[in-house]
Coordinates of C-alpha atoms in Angstrom, one line a residue:
X253 CA 80.8 60.3 62.7
X254 CA 81.8 63.2 60.4
X255 CA 85.1 63.6 58.7
X256 CA 86.1 66.3 61.2
X257 CA 85.3 64.1 64.1
X258 CA 87.5 61.4 62.6
X259 CA 90.3 63.7 61.5
X260 CA 90.2 66.4 64.1
X261 CA 89.2 65.1 67.5
X262 CA 87.7 67.7 69.8
X263 CA 90.1 70.7 70.3
X264 CA 92.8 69.3 68.0
X265 CA 92.2 71.4 64.8
X266 CA 95.1 73.8 65.0
X267 CA 93.6 76.4 62.7
X268 CA 90.3 76.8 64.3
X269 CA 90.7 80.5 65.2
X270 CA 91.8 81.1 61.6
X271 CA 88.6 79.4 60.4
X272 CA 86.6 81.7 62.6
X273 CA 88.4 84.7 61.2
X274 CA 87.7 83.6 57.6
X275 CA 84.0 83.0 58.4
X276 CA 83.7 86.4 60.1
X277 CA 85.4 88.1 57.1
X278 CA 82.6 86.7 54.9
X279 CA 80.0 87.9 57.4
X280 CA 81.5 91.4 57.4
X281 CA 81.6 91.5 53.6
X282 CA 78.0 90.5 53.4
X283 CA 76.7 92.8 56.1
X284 CA 78.6 95.8 54.8
X285 CA 77.2 95.2 51.3
X286 CA 73.7 95.0 52.7
X287 CA 74.0 98.3 54.5
X288 CA 76.3 100.6 52.6
X289 CA 73.7 101.0 49.9
X290 CA 71.6 103.1 52.3
X291 CA 74.1 105.9 52.2
X292 CA 75.3 105.5 48.7
X293 CA 71.8 105.2 47.2
X294 CA 71.0 108.9 46.6
X295 CA 74.4 109.4 44.9
X296 CA 73.8 106.3 42.7
X297 CA 70.4 107.5 41.7
X298 CA 71.8 111.0 40.9
X299 CA 74.2 109.4 38.4
X300 CA 72.2 106.5 37.0
X301 CA 68.7 107.9 37.3
X302 CA 65.6 105.9 38.4
X303 CA 62.7 106.6 40.8
X304 CA 62.3 106.1 44.5
X305 CA 61.6 102.4 44.0
X306 CA 65.1 102.1 42.5
X307 CA 66.5 103.1 45.9
X308 CA 64.4 100.4 47.6
X309 CA 65.3 97.8 45.1
X310 CA 69.0 98.4 45.6
X311 CA 68.6 97.2 49.1
X312 CA 65.6 94.9 48.8
X313 CA 66.8 93.2 45.6
X314 CA 70.0 92.0 47.4
X315 CA 68.2 91.0 50.7
X316 CA 65.3 89.3 48.9
X317 CA 67.7 87.2 46.7
X318 CA 69.7 86.4 49.8
X319 CA 66.6 85.4 51.7
X320 CA 65.2 83.2 48.9
X321 CA 68.6 81.5 48.3
X322 CA 69.7 80.9 51.8
X323 CA 67.7 77.8 52.5
X324 CA 68.9 76.3 49.2
X325 CA 72.5 77.5 50.0
X326 CA 72.5 75.7 53.3
X327 CA 71.2 72.5 51.6
X328 CA 74.0 72.8 49.0
X329 CA 76.5 72.7 51.8
X330 CA 75.0 69.5 53.1
X331 CA 75.0 67.9 49.6
X332 CA 78.3 69.0 48.1
X333 CA 80.4 69.9 51.2
X334 CA 80.6 73.2 53.1
X335 CA 84.2 74.1 52.3
X336 CA 83.5 73.7 48.5
X337 CA 80.3 75.8 48.7
X338 CA 82.0 78.5 50.8
X339 CA 84.7 78.9 48.2
X340 CA 82.2 78.9 45.4
X341 CA 80.1 81.6 47.2
X342 CA 83.2 83.7 48.0
X343 CA 84.3 83.7 44.3
X344 CA 80.8 84.5 43.1
X345 CA 80.3 87.3 45.6
X346 CA 83.6 88.9 44.6
X347 CA 82.9 88.7 40.9
X348 CA 79.4 90.2 41.3
X349 CA 80.9 93.0 43.3
X350 CA 83.1 93.8 40.3
X351 CA 80.1 93.8 38.0
X352 CA 78.1 96.0 40.3
X353 CA 81.0 98.5 40.3
X354 CA 80.9 98.8 36.5
X355 CA 77.1 98.7 36.0
X356 CA 76.1 101.2 33.3
X357 CA 72.5 101.7 34.4
X358 CA 69.9 101.2 37.2
X359 CA 68.4 98.0 35.7
X360 CA 71.8 96.3 35.3
X361 CA 72.9 97.4 38.8
X362 CA 69.8 95.9 40.4
X363 CA 70.3 92.7 38.4
X364 CA 73.9 92.4 39.6
X365 CA 72.8 93.1 43.2
X366 CA 70.3 90.2 42.9
X367 CA 73.1 87.9 41.6
X368 CA 75.3 89.2 44.4
X369 CA 72.7 88.3 47.0
X370 CA 72.4 84.8 45.5
X371 CA 76.2 84.3 45.8
X372 CA 76.0 85.5 49.4
X373 CA 73.3 82.9 50.0
X374 CA 75.7 80.2 48.9
X375 CA 78.5 81.6 51.0
X376 CA 77.0 82.5 54.3
X377 CA 75.1 79.3 55.5
X378 CA 78.3 77.3 55.4
X379 CA 79.9 79.1 58.4
X380 CA 78.1 77.2 61.1
X381 CA 79.2 73.7 59.9
X382 CA 82.7 74.9 59.3
X383 CA 83.1 76.4 62.8
X384 CA 81.5 73.2 64.3
X385 CA 84.0 71.2 62.4
X386 CA 86.9 73.2 63.8
X387 CA 86.0 73.8 67.4
X388 CA 85.4 71.4 70.3
X389 CA 81.9 71.6 71.8
X390 CA 83.1 73.4 75.0
X391 CA 84.6 76.2 72.9
X392 CA 81.7 76.7 70.5
X393 CA 80.0 79.3 72.8
X394 CA 83.1 81.5 72.6
X395 CA 83.3 81.1 68.9
X396 CA 79.7 82.0 68.2
X397 CA 79.8 84.7 70.8
X398 CA 81.9 86.8 68.4
X399 CA 79.1 87.0 65.8
X400 CA 76.8 89.4 67.7
X401 CA 79.3 92.2 68.1
X402 CA 80.8 91.7 64.6
X403 CA 77.3 91.7 63.0
X404 CA 76.1 94.8 64.9
X405 CA 79.2 96.8 64.2
X406 CA 79.3 95.8 60.5
X407 CA 75.7 96.7 60.0
X408 CA 76.1 100.2 61.6
X409 CA 79.6 100.9 60.3
X410 CA 78.5 100.2 56.7
X411 CA 77.0 103.7 56.2
X412 CA 80.0 105.4 57.7
X413 CA 82.3 103.6 55.3
X414 CA 80.0 104.3 52.4
X415 CA 79.9 108.0 53.2
X416 CA 83.6 108.2 53.3
X417 CA 84.1 106.3 50.0
X418 CA 81.5 108.3 48.2
X419 CA 82.7 111.7 49.4
X420 CA 86.4 110.8 48.9
X421 CA 85.8 109.9 45.2
X422 CA 88.9 107.7 45.2
X423 CA 90.5 107.6 41.7
X424 CA 87.3 109.3 40.4
X425 CA 85.2 106.2 41.1
X426 CA 82.6 107.9 43.3
X427 CA 80.0 105.5 44.6
X428 CA 81.5 102.6 42.6
X429 CA 84.3 102.2 45.2
X430 CA 81.7 100.8 47.7
X431 CA 81.7 97.7 45.5
X432 CA 85.3 97.8 44.4
X433 CA 86.5 97.6 48.0
X434 CA 85.1 94.1 48.1
X435 CA 87.7 92.8 45.7
X436 CA 90.7 92.7 48.0
X437 CA 88.5 91.5 50.9
X438 CA 86.9 88.8 48.8
X439 CA 90.2 87.6 47.3
X440 CA 91.7 87.5 50.8
X441 CA 88.7 85.4 52.0
X442 CA 89.1 83.0 49.1
X443 CA 92.8 82.6 49.8
X444 CA 92.3 82.2 53.5
X445 CA 89.5 79.7 53.0
X446 CA 91.5 77.6 50.6
X447 CA 94.3 77.4 53.2
X448 CA 92.6 76.9 56.5
X449 CA 89.1 75.5 56.1
X450 CA 88.7 71.9 57.2
X451 CA 88.0 69.5 54.3
X452 CA 85.2 67.1 53.9
X453 CA 82.7 69.1 56.0
X454 CA 79.6 66.9 56.6
X455 CA 78.8 66.0 53.0
X456 CA 75.8 63.8 52.8
X457 CA 75.7 61.8 49.5
X458 CA 72.2 60.6 50.2
X459 CA 70.7 64.1 49.9
X460 CA 69.3 65.7 46.7
X461 CA 68.5 69.3 46.0
X462 CA 64.8 70.1 46.2
X463 CA 64.4 72.2 43.0
X464 CA 60.5 72.3 43.0
X465 CA 60.6 73.4 46.7
X466 CA 63.1 76.1 45.8
X467 CA 60.8 77.4 43.0
X468 CA 57.7 77.3 45.2
X469 CA 59.4 79.3 48.0
X470 CA 60.9 81.8 45.6
X471 CA 57.5 82.4 44.0
X472 CA 55.8 82.8 47.4
X473 CA 58.3 85.4 48.6
X474 CA 58.4 87.3 45.3
X475 CA 54.6 87.5 45.2
X476 CA 54.7 89.3 48.6
X477 CA 57.8 91.5 48.3
X478 CA 57.7 92.7 44.7
X479 CA 54.4 94.7 45.0
X480 CA 55.5 96.0 48.4
X481 CA 58.5 97.7 46.8
X482 CA 57.0 98.6 43.4
X483 CA 53.3 99.2 44.3
X484 CA 53.5 102.8 45.6
X485 CA 55.4 104.1 42.5
X486 CA 52.8 102.4 40.2
X487 CA 49.8 103.8 42.2
X488 CA 48.9 100.5 43.9
X489 CA 47.3 98.8 41.0
X490 CA 44.9 95.9 41.6
X491 CA 47.5 93.3 40.6
X492 CA 49.7 94.5 43.5
X493 CA 47.0 93.6 46.1
X494 CA 46.2 90.4 44.3
X495 CA 49.9 89.4 44.3
X496 CA 50.3 90.0 48.0
X497 CA 47.1 88.0 48.7
X498 CA 48.3 85.2 46.5
X499 CA 51.6 84.9 48.5
X500 CA 49.8 83.2 51.4
X501 CA 48.4 80.2 49.4
X502 CA 51.7 79.9 47.5
X503 CA 53.6 79.6 50.8
X504 CA 51.0 77.1 52.1
X505 CA 51.5 75.0 49.0
X506 CA 55.3 75.1 49.6
X507 CA 54.7 73.9 53.2
X508 CA 52.5 71.0 52.1
X509 CA 54.8 70.0 49.3
X510 CA 57.8 69.9 51.7
X511 CA 55.8 67.7 54.1
X512 CA 54.8 65.3 51.3
X513 CA 58.3 65.1 50.0
X514 CA 59.6 64.3 53.4
X515 CA 57.0 61.5 53.9
X516 CA 58.0 60.0 50.6
X517 CA 61.6 59.6 51.7
X518 CA 63.0 62.3 49.5
X519 CA 65.2 65.2 50.7
X520 CA 63.1 68.4 51.5
X521 CA 64.4 71.9 51.2
X522 CA 63.4 72.6 54.8
X523 CA 63.4 69.8 57.4
X524 CA 59.8 69.4 58.7
X525 CA 61.3 68.4 62.1
X526 CA 62.6 71.9 62.5
X527 CA 59.2 73.5 62.0
X528 CA 57.8 71.2 64.7
X529 CA 60.0 72.8 67.3
X530 CA 58.1 75.6 69.0
X531 CA 61.1 77.6 70.3
X532 CA 62.8 77.4 66.9
X533 CA 59.7 78.8 65.2
X534 CA 59.4 81.5 67.9
X535 CA 63.0 82.5 67.2
X536 CA 62.3 82.7 63.5
X537 CA 59.3 85.0 64.1
X538 CA 61.2 87.2 66.5
X539 CA 64.1 87.5 64.1
X540 CA 61.8 88.3 61.2
X541 CA 60.1 91.2 63.0
X542 CA 63.2 92.4 64.8
X543 CA 65.4 92.6 61.7
X544 CA 62.5 94.2 59.7
X545 CA 62.6 97.1 62.1
X546 CA 66.3 97.4 62.3
X547 CA 67.1 97.1 58.6
X548 CA 64.2 99.4 57.6
X549 CA 65.2 102.0 60.1
X550 CA 68.8 101.9 58.9
X551 CA 67.7 102.6 55.3
X552 CA 65.2 105.3 56.2
X553 CA 67.5 107.2 58.6
X554 CA 70.4 107.2 56.1
X555 CA 68.1 108.5 53.3
X556 CA 66.4 111.1 55.6
X557 CA 69.8 112.5 56.7
X558 CA 70.6 113.2 53.1
X559 CA 67.3 114.0 51.4
X560 CA 65.5 115.5 54.4
X561 CA 68.3 117.3 56.3
X562 CA 70.7 117.9 53.4
X563 CA 73.7 116.1 54.9
X564 CA 76.5 115.0 52.5
X565 CA 77.1 111.2 52.3
X566 CA 80.2 111.5 54.6
X567 CA 78.4 113.6 57.1
X568 CA 75.4 111.3 57.1
X569 CA 77.7 108.3 57.7
X570 CA 79.6 110.0 60.5
X571 CA 76.4 111.2 62.1
X572 CA 75.5 107.6 62.7
X573 CA 78.9 106.7 64.4
X574 CA 77.3 107.0 67.9
X575 CA 75.1 104.1 66.8
X576 CA 78.1 102.0 66.0
X577 CA 79.8 102.9 69.3
X578 CA 76.7 102.2 71.3
X579 CA 76.3 98.8 69.5
X580 CA 79.8 97.8 70.6
X581 CA 79.2 98.9 74.1
X582 CA 75.8 97.1 74.3
X583 CA 77.3 93.9 72.9
X584 CA 80.1 93.8 75.5
X585 CA 77.6 94.6 78.3
X586 CA 75.2 92.0 76.9
X587 CA 77.8 89.3 76.9
X588 CA 78.5 90.0 80.6
X589 CA 74.9 90.5 81.8
X590 CA 73.3 87.5 80.0
X591 CA 75.0 85.0 82.3
X592 CA 73.7 86.8 85.3
X593 CA 70.1 87.7 84.2
X594 CA 69.4 85.2 81.5
X595 CA 69.3 85.6 77.8
X596 CA 65.5 86.3 77.5
X597 CA 65.5 89.1 80.1
X598 CA 68.4 90.7 78.3
X599 CA 66.8 90.3 74.9
X600 CA 63.6 91.9 76.2
X601 CA 65.5 94.6 78.1
X602 CA 67.6 95.4 75.0
X603 CA 64.4 95.8 72.9
X604 CA 63.0 98.2 75.5
X605 CA 66.2 100.2 75.3
X606 CA 65.9 100.2 71.5
X607 CA 62.4 101.6 71.9
X608 CA 63.7 104.3 74.2
X609 CA 66.3 105.2 71.6
X610 CA 63.5 105.6 69.0
X611 CA 61.5 107.8 71.4
X612 CA 64.6 109.9 72.0
X613 CA 65.1 110.2 68.2
X614 CA 61.4 111.3 67.9
X615 CA 61.9 114.0 70.6
X616 CA 65.1 115.2 68.9
X617 CA 63.4 115.7 65.6
X618 CA 60.1 117.2 66.8
X619 CA 60.8 119.0 70.1
X620 CA 64.0 120.9 69.5
X621 CA 64.4 124.4 68.1
X622 CA 66.5 125.2 65.1
X623 CA 68.0 122.8 62.5
X624 CA 68.8 119.2 63.5
X625 CA 72.6 118.8 63.7
X626 CA 74.8 115.8 64.0
X627 CA 75.5 116.6 67.6
X628 CA 71.9 116.7 68.6
X629 CA 71.5 113.2 67.2
X630 CA 74.2 111.7 69.4
X631 CA 72.3 110.8 72.6
X632 CA 69.4 109.2 70.7
X633 CA 71.7 107.2 68.4
X634 CA 73.9 106.1 71.3
X635 CA 70.8 104.7 73.1
X636 CA 69.7 103.0 69.9
X637 CA 73.1 101.4 69.6
X638 CA 73.2 100.1 73.2
X639 CA 69.8 98.6 72.8
X640 CA 70.8 97.0 69.5
X641 CA 74.0 95.5 70.8
X642 CA 72.6 94.2 74.1
X643 CA 69.5 92.6 72.4
X644 CA 71.6 90.9 69.7
X645 CA 74.1 89.5 72.2
X646 CA 71.7 86.9 73.6
X647 CA 69.4 86.5 70.6
X648 CA 71.7 84.1 68.6
X649 CA 72.4 82.0 71.7
X650 CA 68.6 81.6 72.5
X651 CA 67.1 80.8 69.1
X652 CA 68.2 77.3 68.2
X653 CA 67.8 74.2 70.2
X654 CA 68.2 70.5 69.7
X655 CA 69.2 70.8 66.1
X656 CA 70.3 67.4 64.9
X657 CA 73.3 66.9 62.6
X658 CA 71.2 66.3 59.5
X659 CA 69.3 69.5 60.2
X660 CA 72.3 71.8 60.5
X661 CA 72.4 73.1 56.9
X662 CA 68.6 73.5 56.7
X663 CA 68.4 75.1 60.1
X664 CA 71.1 77.7 59.5
X665 CA 69.7 78.5 56.1
X666 CA 66.2 78.8 57.4
X667 CA 67.1 81.0 60.4
X668 CA 69.3 83.3 58.3
X669 CA 66.6 83.4 55.6
X670 CA 64.1 84.6 58.2
X671 CA 66.4 87.4 59.3
X672 CA 67.2 88.5 55.7
X673 CA 63.5 88.2 54.7
X674 CA 62.8 90.4 57.7
X675 CA 65.3 92.9 56.4
X676 CA 63.8 92.9 52.9
X677 CA 60.3 93.3 54.4
X678 CA 61.5 96.1 56.6
X679 CA 63.1 98.0 53.7
X680 CA 59.9 97.4 51.6
X681 CA 57.4 98.3 54.4
X682 CA 59.2 101.3 56.0
X683 CA 60.6 102.5 52.7
X684 CA 57.2 102.5 51.0
X685 CA 55.6 104.2 54.1
X686 CA 58.3 106.8 54.3
X687 CA 58.1 107.9 50.6
X688 CA 54.3 107.7 50.6
X689 CA 54.0 109.9 53.7
X690 CA 56.6 112.3 52.2
X691 CA 54.3 112.9 49.2
X692 CA 51.2 113.3 51.3
X693 CA 52.4 115.1 54.4
X694 CA 52.6 118.8 54.6
X695 CA 55.5 118.5 56.9
X696 CA 57.4 116.7 54.1
X697 CA 60.4 114.5 55.0
X698 CA 60.2 115.3 58.7
X699 CA 56.6 114.4 59.1
X700 CA 57.1 111.2 57.2
X701 CA 60.0 110.2 59.4
X702 CA 58.0 110.8 62.5
X703 CA 55.3 108.4 61.3
X704 CA 57.9 105.8 60.4
X705 CA 59.4 106.0 63.9
X706 CA 56.0 105.3 65.4
X707 CA 55.7 102.3 63.1
X708 CA 59.2 101.2 64.2
X709 CA 58.1 101.3 67.9
X710 CA 55.1 99.0 67.0
X711 CA 57.5 96.5 65.4
X712 CA 59.8 96.5 68.4
X713 CA 56.9 96.1 70.8
X714 CA 55.7 93.1 68.9
X715 CA 59.2 91.5 68.8
X716 CA 59.6 92.1 72.5
X717 CA 56.3 90.5 73.3
X718 CA 57.1 87.4 71.2
X719 CA 60.5 87.1 72.9
X720 CA 58.7 85.6 75.9
X721 CA 58.1 82.5 73.9
X722 CA 61.9 81.8 74.0
X723 CA 63.5 80.0 76.9
X724 CA 64.8 82.0 79.8
X725 CA 68.4 80.9 79.3
X726 CA 70.3 79.5 76.4
X727 CA 71.3 76.3 78.0
X728 CA 67.9 75.6 79.5
X729 CA 66.7 72.0 79.0
X730 CA 63.4 71.6 77.2
X731 CA 61.0 68.7 77.0
X732 CA 61.6 68.0 73.4
X733 CA 65.3 68.6 73.5
X734 CA 67.8 65.9 72.5
X735 CA 70.6 64.9 74.9
X736 CA 73.3 67.6 75.2
X737 CA 76.0 65.4 73.7
X738 CA 74.0 64.9 70.5
X739 CA 72.8 68.5 70.0
X740 CA 75.0 71.0 68.3
X741 CA 75.6 74.2 70.1
X742 CA 74.6 76.6 67.5
X743 CA 73.0 77.7 64.4
X744 CA 72.8 80.7 62.0
X745 CA 75.5 80.5 59.6
X746 CA 75.8 84.2 60.3
X747 CA 75.5 84.0 63.9
X748 CA 73.7 81.6 66.2
X749 CA 74.4 79.4 69.1
X750 CA 71.8 77.0 70.1
X751 CA 69.4 76.4 73.0
X752 CA 66.7 74.0 73.9
X753 CA 64.0 73.9 71.3

């Protein structure tokens, strides 16, 4: 029995909704920082210099560090306590935001973005355990149900906020205000966490941090992502291809090491029991591909509106507001419809609507006469948003199942890492393709975006097909599921609610 179960019987923790608000504030801060760079990137590059790879590294450096550190961050919460790690992550994230705001050059800014991603990796995975500690089991569904809409709106509203801040040039700070705005939010999150988060959250003194496993995982991911981002600008040297090929055996060595460490009775970075659950693995793969498409499209569309169509940062951000409105509408509709039709049907249906939005965007860019205006983009972006919101609404409720108490930190970190790794892969893959096709295509930016959108459709089709490996409904029993009273209801520190694995 955990501290919370002893000290706060089910339903008795009076500050549980305040706990949810604090955790959501951390989620918003993280997601805004991951997306605002797409709009601010061209302005940052104009002031600090750097090539096209610099634009990709501003986004990929953060998400890669976040993805690499999330599994370790979740484990740190198991070892040292989630409240303590949440506070440490919030302080670190706020400090790194300040350093990003005063960065003097492109190299230092990317370095601070990487450190900011590592701080986020300590902060974000603690949310699940903290919410589980504060909410009774019968209220967890409502608590975790808030994540989908908040995540979707934050991801899409980030570019709008960035466009306003860059164009407003508040106090002469220009793009630096996109990082300075984190200071009051971060300080408020730290103060709120210190006051309302439950203490003693599921600390396991028998666990030890798996440093060799962390190093092996980091090496494997870096071998894959570094050449994806940097290879095009360097002319795709042989070492880039060799590095990507070497990532596969490196990740295989990590998997074998984790299994051997578990068998020897030591604490692994990733619980092998998680990877034995078919539906959990399917959810990881769907999230990897799904978020690769979404994060990559967010970056490319924001860059294209400015470099390809000549929009100002504010206009580019406002042009994407129908996407935000559609996301909110889709999330609300998804919450209502998932109970009637089942989560998997809604996830697949939402992915189909997303695909329809991409096709509508293709038609808008290629079939219309005259210049592409913000108003012409409204229908396509609205459909994109509805598809995004409705597909994300059931996803987090479907992915996890039968996660035991000792797996919570590892599970939340692993799932979130897969999503963030998908984002980093999407930025690297679609960004590299976009800039490469821009250089080679006679149609320039427009031709490059058309090809990227077809690639986006292929990713969505693959994610939709793999979604059939998930259960039909979130509360569906599975053969390898543990009894309902012993299985937690959710997972991703960012977002998830559980299901039969």
